[in-house]
Coordinates of C-alpha atoms in Angstrom, one line a residue:
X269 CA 13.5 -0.3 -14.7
X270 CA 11.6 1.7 -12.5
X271 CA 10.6 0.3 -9.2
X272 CA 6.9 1.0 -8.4
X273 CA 4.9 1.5 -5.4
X274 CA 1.5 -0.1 -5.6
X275 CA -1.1 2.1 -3.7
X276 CA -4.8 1.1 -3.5
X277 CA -6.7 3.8 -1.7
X278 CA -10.4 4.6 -2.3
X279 CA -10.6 8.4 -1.6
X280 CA -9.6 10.9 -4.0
X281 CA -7.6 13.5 -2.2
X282 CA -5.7 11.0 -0.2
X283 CA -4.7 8.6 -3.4
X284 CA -3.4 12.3 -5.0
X285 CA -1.8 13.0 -2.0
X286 CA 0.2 9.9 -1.4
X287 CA 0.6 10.3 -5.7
X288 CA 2.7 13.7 -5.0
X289 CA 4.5 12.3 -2.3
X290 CA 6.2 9.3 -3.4
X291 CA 6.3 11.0 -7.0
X292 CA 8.6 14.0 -5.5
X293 CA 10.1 12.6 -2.5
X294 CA 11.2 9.1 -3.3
X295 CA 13.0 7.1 -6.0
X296 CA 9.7 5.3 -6.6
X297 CA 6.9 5.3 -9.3
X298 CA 3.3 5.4 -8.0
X299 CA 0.9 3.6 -9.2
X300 CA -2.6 4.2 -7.6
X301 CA -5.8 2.2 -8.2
X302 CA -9.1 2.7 -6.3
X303 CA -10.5 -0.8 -5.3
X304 CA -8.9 -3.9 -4.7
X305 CA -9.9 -5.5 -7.8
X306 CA -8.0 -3.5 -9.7
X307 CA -5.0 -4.3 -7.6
X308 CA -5.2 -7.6 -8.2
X309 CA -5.4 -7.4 -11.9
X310 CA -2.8 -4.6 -12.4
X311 CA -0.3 -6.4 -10.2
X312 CA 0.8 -8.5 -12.5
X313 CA 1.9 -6.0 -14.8
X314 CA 3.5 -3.5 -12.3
X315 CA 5.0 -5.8 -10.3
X316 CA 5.5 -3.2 -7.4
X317 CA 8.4 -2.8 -4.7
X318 CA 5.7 -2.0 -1.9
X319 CA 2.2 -2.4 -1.7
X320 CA 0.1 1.1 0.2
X321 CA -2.9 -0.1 1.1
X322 CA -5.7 1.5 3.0
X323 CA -7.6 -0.2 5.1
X324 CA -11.0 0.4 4.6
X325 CA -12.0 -0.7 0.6
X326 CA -15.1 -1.6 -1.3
X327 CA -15.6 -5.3 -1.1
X328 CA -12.5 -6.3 1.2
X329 CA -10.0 -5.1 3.7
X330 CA -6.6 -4.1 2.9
X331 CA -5.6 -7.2 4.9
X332 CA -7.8 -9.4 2.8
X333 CA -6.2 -8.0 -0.2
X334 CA -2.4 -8.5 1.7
X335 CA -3.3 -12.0 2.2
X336 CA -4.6 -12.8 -1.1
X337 CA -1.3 -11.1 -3.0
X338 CA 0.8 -12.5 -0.5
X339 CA -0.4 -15.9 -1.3
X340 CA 1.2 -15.6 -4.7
X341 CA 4.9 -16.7 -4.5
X342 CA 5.6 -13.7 -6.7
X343 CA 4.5 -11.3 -4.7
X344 CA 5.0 -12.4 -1.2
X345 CA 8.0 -10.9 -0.2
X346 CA 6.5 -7.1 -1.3
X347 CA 6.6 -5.5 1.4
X348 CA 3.2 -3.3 2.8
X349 CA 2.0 -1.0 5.0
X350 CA -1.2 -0.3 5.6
X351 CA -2.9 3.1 6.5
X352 CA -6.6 3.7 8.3
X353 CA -8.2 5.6 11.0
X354 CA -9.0 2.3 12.8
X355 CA -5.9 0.0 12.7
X356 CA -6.5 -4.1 13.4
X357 CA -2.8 -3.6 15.3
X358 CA -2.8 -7.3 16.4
X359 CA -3.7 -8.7 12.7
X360 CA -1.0 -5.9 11.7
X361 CA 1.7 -7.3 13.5
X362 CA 1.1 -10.8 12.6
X363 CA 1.7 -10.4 9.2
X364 CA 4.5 -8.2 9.8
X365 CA 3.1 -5.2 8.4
X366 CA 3.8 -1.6 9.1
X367 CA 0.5 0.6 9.9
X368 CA 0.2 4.6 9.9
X369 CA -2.9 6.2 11.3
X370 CA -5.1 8.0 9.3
X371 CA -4.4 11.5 9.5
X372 CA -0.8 10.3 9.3
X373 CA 2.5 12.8 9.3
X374 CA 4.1 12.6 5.6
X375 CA 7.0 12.4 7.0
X376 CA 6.8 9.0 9.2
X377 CA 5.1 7.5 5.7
X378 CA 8.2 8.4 3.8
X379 CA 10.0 7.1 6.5
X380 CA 8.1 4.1 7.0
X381 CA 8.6 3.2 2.8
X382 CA 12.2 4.1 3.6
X383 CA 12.8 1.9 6.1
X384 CA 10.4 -1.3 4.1
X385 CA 12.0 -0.9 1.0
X386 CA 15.3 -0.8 1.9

């Protein structure tokens, strides 16, 4: 069964981008939606390994959207990190949650789902 990578960005280029990535650099099956509502209705039928959220979405937060999956005994122990321009470092690290700043170096995000994942 292959293991999937949920990633919920809303800009084009940078959802294709992180597509590419895990698609030819990890083990991993991306999955990428555009809006947090369609995160929370595909997740149930991708059941992903890791959750890539950006930050910034159309009607919540990436940390609203953590909080709301995580809630769900099924998915609390994915594992997510979370990439914007503007971190919320503090509410990060609360949840245990890995952050990447926006424009981040590929390689600490394939080290970051590396290091998540494992």
């Amino acid at each position: 069964m292959q293991k999937t990578v949920l990633i919920v960005e809303d800009d084009d280029e940078i959802g294709r981008l992180l597509m590419l990535l895990i698609l030819q650099e990890t083990p991993y099956q991306p999955c990428l939606v555009h809006s947090a509502k369609e995160a929370v209705w595909i997740v149930q039928e991708v059941k992903p390994v890791l959750f890539l959220f950006d930050y910034y979405l159309p009607s919540m937060t990436g940390l609203q959207l953590y909080d709301q999956l995580h809630s769900q005994q099924e998915f609390a122990a994915v594992p997510t990190i979370i990439i914007s321009a503007n971190l919320p470092v503090k509410e990060l690290e609360k949840r245990h949650i890995v952050g990447l700043a926006k424009p981040f170096d590929l390689d600490k995000l394939l080290d970051a789902i590396e290091r998540v994942v494992a």
